[in-house]
Short mmCIF file of C-alpha atoms and ligand atoms in Angstrom, two decimals:
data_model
loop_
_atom_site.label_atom_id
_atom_site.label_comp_id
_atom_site.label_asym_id
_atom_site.label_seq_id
_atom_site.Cartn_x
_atom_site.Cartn_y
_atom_site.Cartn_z
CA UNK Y 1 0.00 0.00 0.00
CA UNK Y 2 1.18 3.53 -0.81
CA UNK Y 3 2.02 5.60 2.52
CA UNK Y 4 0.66 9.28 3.17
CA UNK Y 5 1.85 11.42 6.04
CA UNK Y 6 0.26 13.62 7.49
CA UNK Y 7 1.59 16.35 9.76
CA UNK Y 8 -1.44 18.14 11.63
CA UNK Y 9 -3.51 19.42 14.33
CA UNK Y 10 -5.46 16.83 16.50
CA UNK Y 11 -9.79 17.50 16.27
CA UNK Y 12 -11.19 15.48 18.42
CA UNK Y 13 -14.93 15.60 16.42
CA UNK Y 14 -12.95 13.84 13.70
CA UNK Y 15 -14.34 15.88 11.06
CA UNK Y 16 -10.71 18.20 10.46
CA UNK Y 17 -7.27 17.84 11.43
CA UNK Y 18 -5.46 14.76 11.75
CA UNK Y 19 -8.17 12.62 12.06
CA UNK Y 20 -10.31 13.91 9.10
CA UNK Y 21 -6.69 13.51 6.93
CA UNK Y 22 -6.34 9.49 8.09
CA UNK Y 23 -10.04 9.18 7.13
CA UNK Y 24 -9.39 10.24 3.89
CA UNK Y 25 -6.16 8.58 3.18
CA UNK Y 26 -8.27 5.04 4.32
CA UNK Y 27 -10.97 5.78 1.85
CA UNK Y 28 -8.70 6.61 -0.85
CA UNK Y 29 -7.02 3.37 -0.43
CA UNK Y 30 -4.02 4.55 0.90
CA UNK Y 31 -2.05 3.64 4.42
CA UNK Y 32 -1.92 7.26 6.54
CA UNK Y 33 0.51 7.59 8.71
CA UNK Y 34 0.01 11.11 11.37
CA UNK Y 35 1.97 13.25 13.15
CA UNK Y 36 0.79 15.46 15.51
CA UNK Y 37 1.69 19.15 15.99
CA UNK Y 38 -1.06 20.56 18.54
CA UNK Y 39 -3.92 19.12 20.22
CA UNK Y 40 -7.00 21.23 20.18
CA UNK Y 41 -10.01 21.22 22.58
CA UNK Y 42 -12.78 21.94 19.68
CA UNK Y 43 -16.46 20.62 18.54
CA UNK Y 44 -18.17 21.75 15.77
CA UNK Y 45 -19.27 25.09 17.36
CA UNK Y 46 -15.44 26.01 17.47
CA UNK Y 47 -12.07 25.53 18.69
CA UNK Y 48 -11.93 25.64 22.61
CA UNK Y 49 -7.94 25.69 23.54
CA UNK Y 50 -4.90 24.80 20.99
CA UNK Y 51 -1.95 23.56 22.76
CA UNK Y 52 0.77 23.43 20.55
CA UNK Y 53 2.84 20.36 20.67
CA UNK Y 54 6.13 20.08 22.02
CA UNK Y 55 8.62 21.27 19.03
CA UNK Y 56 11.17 18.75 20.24
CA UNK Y 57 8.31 15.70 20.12
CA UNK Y 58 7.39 16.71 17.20
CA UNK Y 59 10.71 16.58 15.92
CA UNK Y 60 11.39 13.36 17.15
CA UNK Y 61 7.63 11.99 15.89
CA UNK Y 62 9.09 12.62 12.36
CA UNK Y 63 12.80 11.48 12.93
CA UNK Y 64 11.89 8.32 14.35
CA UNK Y 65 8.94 7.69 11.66
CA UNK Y 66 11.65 8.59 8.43
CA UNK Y 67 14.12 6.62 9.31
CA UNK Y 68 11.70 3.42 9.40
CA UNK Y 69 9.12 4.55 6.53
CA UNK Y 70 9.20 6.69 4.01
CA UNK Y 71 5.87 8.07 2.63
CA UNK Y 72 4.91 8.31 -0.72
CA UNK Y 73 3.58 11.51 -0.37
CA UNK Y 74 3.36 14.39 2.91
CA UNK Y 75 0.65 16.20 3.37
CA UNK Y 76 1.15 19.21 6.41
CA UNK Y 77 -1.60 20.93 7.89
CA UNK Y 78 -2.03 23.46 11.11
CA UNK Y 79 1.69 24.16 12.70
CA UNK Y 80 0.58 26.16 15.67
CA UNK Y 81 3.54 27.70 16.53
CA UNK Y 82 7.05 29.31 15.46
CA UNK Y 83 9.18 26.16 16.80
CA UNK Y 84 6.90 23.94 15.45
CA UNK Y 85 7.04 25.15 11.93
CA UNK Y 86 10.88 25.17 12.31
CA UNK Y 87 11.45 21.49 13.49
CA UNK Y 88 9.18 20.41 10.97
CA UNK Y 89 11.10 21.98 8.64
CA UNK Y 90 14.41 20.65 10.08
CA UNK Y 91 13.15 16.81 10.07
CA UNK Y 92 11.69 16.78 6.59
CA UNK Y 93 14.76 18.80 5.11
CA UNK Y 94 15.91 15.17 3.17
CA UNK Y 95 12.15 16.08 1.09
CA UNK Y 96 12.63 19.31 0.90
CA UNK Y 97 15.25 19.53 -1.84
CA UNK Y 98 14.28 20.19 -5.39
CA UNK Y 99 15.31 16.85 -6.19
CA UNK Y 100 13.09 15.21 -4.12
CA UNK Y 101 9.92 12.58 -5.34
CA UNK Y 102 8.16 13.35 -2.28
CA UNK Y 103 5.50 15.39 -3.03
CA UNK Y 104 4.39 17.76 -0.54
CA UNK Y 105 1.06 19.78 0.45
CA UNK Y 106 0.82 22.62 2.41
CA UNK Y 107 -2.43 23.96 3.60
CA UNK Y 108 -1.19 27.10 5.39
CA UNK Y 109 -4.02 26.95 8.03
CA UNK Y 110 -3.96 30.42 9.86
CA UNK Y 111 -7.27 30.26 11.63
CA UNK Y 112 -10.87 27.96 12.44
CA UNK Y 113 -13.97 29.05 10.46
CA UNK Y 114 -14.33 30.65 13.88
CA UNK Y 115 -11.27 33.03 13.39
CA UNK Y 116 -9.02 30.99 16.33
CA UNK Y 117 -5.80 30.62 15.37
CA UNK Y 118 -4.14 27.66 14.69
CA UNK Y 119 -0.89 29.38 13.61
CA UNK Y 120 0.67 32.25 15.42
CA UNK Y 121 1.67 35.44 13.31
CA UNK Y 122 5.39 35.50 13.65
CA UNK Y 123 5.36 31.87 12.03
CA UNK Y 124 4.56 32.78 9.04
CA UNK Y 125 7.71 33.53 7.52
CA UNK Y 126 9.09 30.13 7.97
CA UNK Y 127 5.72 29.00 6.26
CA UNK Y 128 6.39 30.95 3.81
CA UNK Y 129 10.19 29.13 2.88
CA UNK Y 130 8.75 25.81 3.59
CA UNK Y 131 5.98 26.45 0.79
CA UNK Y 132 8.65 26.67 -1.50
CA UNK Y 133 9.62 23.38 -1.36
CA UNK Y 134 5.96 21.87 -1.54
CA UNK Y 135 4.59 20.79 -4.70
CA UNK Y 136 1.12 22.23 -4.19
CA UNK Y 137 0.31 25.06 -1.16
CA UNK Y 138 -4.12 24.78 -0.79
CA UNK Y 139 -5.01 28.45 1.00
CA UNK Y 140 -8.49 30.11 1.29
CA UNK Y 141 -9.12 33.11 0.06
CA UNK Y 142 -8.25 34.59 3.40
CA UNK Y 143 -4.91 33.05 3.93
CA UNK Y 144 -3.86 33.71 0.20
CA UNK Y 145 -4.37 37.48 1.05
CA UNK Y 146 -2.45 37.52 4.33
CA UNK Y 147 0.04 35.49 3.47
CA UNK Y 148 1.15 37.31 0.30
CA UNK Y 149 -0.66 40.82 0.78
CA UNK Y 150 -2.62 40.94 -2.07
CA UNK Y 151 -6.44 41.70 -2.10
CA UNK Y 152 -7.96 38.42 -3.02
CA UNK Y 153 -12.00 39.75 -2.88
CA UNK Y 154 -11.79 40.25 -6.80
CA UNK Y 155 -10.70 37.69 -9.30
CA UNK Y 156 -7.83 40.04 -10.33
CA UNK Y 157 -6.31 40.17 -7.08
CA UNK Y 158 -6.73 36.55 -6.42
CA UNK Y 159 -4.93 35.61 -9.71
CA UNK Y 160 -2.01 37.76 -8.66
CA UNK Y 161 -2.34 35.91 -4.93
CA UNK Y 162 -1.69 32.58 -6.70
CA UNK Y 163 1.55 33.51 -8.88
CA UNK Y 164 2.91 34.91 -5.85
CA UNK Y 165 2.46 31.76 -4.48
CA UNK Y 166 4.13 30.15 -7.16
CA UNK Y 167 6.58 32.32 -8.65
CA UNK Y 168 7.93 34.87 -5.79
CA UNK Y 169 7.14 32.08 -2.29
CA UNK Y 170 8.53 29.31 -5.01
CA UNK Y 171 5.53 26.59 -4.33
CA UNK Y 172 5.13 24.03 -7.44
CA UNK Y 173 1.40 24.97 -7.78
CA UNK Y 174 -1.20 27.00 -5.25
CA UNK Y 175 -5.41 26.08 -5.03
CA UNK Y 176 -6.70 29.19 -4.05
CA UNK Y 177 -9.84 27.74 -2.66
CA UNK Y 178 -12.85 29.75 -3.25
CA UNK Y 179 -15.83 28.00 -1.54
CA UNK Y 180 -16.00 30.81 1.17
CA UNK Y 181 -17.49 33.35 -1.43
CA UNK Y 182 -21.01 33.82 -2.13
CA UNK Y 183 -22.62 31.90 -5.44
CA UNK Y 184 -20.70 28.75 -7.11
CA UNK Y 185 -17.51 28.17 -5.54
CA UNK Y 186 -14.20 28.26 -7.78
CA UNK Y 187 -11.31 27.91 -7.08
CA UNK Y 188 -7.81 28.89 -9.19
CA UNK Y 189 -5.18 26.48 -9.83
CA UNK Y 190 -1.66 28.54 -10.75
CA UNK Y 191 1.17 26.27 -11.76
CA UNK Y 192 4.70 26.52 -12.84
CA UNK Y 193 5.11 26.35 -16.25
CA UNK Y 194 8.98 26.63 -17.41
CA UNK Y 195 9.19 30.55 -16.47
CA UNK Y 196 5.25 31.44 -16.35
CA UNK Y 197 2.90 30.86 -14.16
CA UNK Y 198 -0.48 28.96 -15.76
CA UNK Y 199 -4.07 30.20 -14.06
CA UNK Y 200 -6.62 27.70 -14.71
CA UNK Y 201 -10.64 28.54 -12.67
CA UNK Y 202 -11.98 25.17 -11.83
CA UNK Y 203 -15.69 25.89 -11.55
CA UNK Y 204 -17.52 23.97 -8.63
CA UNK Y 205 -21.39 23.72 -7.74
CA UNK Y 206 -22.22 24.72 -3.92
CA UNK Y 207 -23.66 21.77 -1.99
CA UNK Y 208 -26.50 23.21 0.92
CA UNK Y 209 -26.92 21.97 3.81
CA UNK Y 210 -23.72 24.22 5.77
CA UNK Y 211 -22.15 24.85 7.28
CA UNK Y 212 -19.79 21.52 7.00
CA UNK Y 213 -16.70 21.87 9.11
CA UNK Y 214 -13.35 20.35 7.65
CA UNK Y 215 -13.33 20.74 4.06
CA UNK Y 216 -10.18 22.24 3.55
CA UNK Y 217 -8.56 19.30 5.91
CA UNK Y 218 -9.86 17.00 3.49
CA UNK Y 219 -9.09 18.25 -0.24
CA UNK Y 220 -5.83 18.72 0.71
CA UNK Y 221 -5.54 14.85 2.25
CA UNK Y 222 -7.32 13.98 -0.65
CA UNK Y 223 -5.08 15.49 -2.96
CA UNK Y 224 -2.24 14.10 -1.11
CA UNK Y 225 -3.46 10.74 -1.79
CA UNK Y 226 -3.95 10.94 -5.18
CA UNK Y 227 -0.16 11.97 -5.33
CA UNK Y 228 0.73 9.00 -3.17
CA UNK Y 229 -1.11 6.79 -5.51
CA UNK Y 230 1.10 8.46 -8.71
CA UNK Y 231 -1.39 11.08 -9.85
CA UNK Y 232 -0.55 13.93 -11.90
CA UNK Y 233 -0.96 17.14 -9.72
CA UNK Y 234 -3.81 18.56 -12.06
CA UNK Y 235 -5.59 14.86 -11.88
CA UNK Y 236 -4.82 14.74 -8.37
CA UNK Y 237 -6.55 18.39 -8.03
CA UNK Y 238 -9.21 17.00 -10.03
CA UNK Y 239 -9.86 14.02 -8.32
CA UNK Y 240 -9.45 15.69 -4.77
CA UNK Y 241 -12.38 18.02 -5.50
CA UNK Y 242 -14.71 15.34 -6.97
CA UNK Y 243 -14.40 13.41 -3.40
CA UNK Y 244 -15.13 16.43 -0.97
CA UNK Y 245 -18.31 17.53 -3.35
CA UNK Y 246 -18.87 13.66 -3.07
CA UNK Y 247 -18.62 13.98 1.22
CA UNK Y 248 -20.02 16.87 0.63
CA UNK Y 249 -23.23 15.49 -0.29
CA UNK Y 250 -23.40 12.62 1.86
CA UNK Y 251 -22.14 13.95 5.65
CA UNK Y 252 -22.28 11.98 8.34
CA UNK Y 253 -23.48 14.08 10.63
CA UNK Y 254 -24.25 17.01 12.54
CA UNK Y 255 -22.77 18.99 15.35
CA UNK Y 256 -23.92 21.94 17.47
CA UNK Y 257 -23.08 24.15 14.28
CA UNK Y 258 -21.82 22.42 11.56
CA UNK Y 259 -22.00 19.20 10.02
CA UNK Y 260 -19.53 16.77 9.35
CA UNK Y 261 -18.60 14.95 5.94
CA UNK Y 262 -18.92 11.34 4.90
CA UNK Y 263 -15.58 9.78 3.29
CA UNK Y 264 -16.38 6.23 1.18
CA UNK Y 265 -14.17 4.24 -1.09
CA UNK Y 266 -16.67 5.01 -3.88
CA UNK Y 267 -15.66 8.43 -3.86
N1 LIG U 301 -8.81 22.06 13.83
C1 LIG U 301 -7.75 21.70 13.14
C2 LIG U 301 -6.71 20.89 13.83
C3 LIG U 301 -7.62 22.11 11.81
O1 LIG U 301 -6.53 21.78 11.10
C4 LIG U 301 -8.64 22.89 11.21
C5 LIG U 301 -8.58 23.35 9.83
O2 LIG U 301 -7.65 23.17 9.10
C6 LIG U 301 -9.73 23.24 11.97
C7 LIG U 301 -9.78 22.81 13.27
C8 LIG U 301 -10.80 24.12 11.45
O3 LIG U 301 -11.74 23.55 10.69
P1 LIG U 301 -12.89 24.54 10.18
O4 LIG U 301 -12.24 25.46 9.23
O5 LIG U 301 -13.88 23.64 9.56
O6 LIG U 301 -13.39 25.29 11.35
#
């Protein structure tokens, strides 16, 4: 079986984080293998308490997991905190070389739907380098503005979001996901394309029955499957949306607010 990893934030509801990610991975048909970087007290109403993990555990997590797997594909979610980011950085620097087969996802998570933070501000720097070693970087429309300053409420100012993504932060490709704006979601895929930067709008249909908590967690875990399994990143992109509209429609659940998505092999 094909390995993910999956270096995240612990939700206990199961519906993000860590937990959402292994879901996915097990649907998709691949093994997931987790690391955790903060535990969170949260339900679907919103995040509680984040307690960052310890930057040396989480150093070790990874060591001692490398040097006995080695995954076909890393997906990394919420850091939490400064020395976090760093020793991530630090234990995954063999995958972090151009040269590299290991693909890697980033979803820069900044904040909950309920604006809590699940990365502190003087972090994002060191986000910012490790992006440019990942071969895809999934931000909503709010992180893609404060992570590279641009004003991403028009399409013109989103398109400029994603080739700073890709050609000035040095990521292979960037989703800027769009599902937080009013009428059908789309999102822009930018990728590297010899010296350019290629903008592609992949039109979506908006699902009711929200709000649905997680759904960034799992298109990027679903993405990173697809690239464990030898997907093409645009297939993989592809693919990774089709399965969240797919959860999307099913759920299997409900909180206090929001509900929670269904993951099958089918999808
Ligand atoms: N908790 C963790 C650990 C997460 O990684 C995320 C999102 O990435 C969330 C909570 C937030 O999920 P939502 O945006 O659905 O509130």
């Amino acid at each position: 079986m094909k390995i993910a990893l999956s270096i995240a934030g612990s939700d206990p509801t199961g519906g993000a984080g860590l937990q959402a990610d292994l879901q996915v991975f097990r649907a998709m048909g691949v093994h997931g293998a987790g690391v955790v970087t903060a535990i969170t007290v949260q339900d679907t109403a919103k995040v509680h308490q984040v307690l960052p993990a310890f930057p040396s555990v989480v150093l070790e997590q990874l060591r001692v997991l490398l040097r006995d797997l080695t995954p076909d594909a890393i997906k990394i979610g919420a850091l939490a905190s400064d020395d976090v980011v760093r020793n991530v950085q630090l234990a995954l620097a063999p995958f972090l070389s151009a040269s590299s087969a290991v693909p890697i996802v980033i979803d820069p998570v900044l904040a909950a739907s309920d604006g809590t933070v699940l990365l502190e501000r003087r972090a994002w720097g060191v986000l910012q380098s490790l992006i440019g070693s990942a071969a895809l970087v999934t931000p909503n429309l709010e992180e893609a503005a404060s992570l590279t300053e641009c004003d991403t409420s028009t399409e013109e100012g989103t398109q400029a979001a994603a080739s700073v993504l890709v050609s000035e932060f040095g990521a292979r490709a960037a989703l800027v996901k769009g599902g937080h704006r009013d009428g059908p979601p789309r999102d822009l895929l930018a990728v590297r394309d010899g010296g350019s930067v290629s903008l592609r709008w992949l039109e979506g249909e908006r699902v009711e029955g929200g709000p649905f908590h997680g759904t960034g967690c799992a298109l990027s875990s679903a993405i990173t499957a697809q690239l464990a399994l030898g997907a093409a990143l645009e297939d993989a992109v592809d693919r990774g949306r089709q399965f969240v509209a797919n959860a999307l429609r099913k759920t299997a659940g409900s909180g206090a607010r929001a509900r929670l998505l269904s993951y099958s092999c089918s999808d």
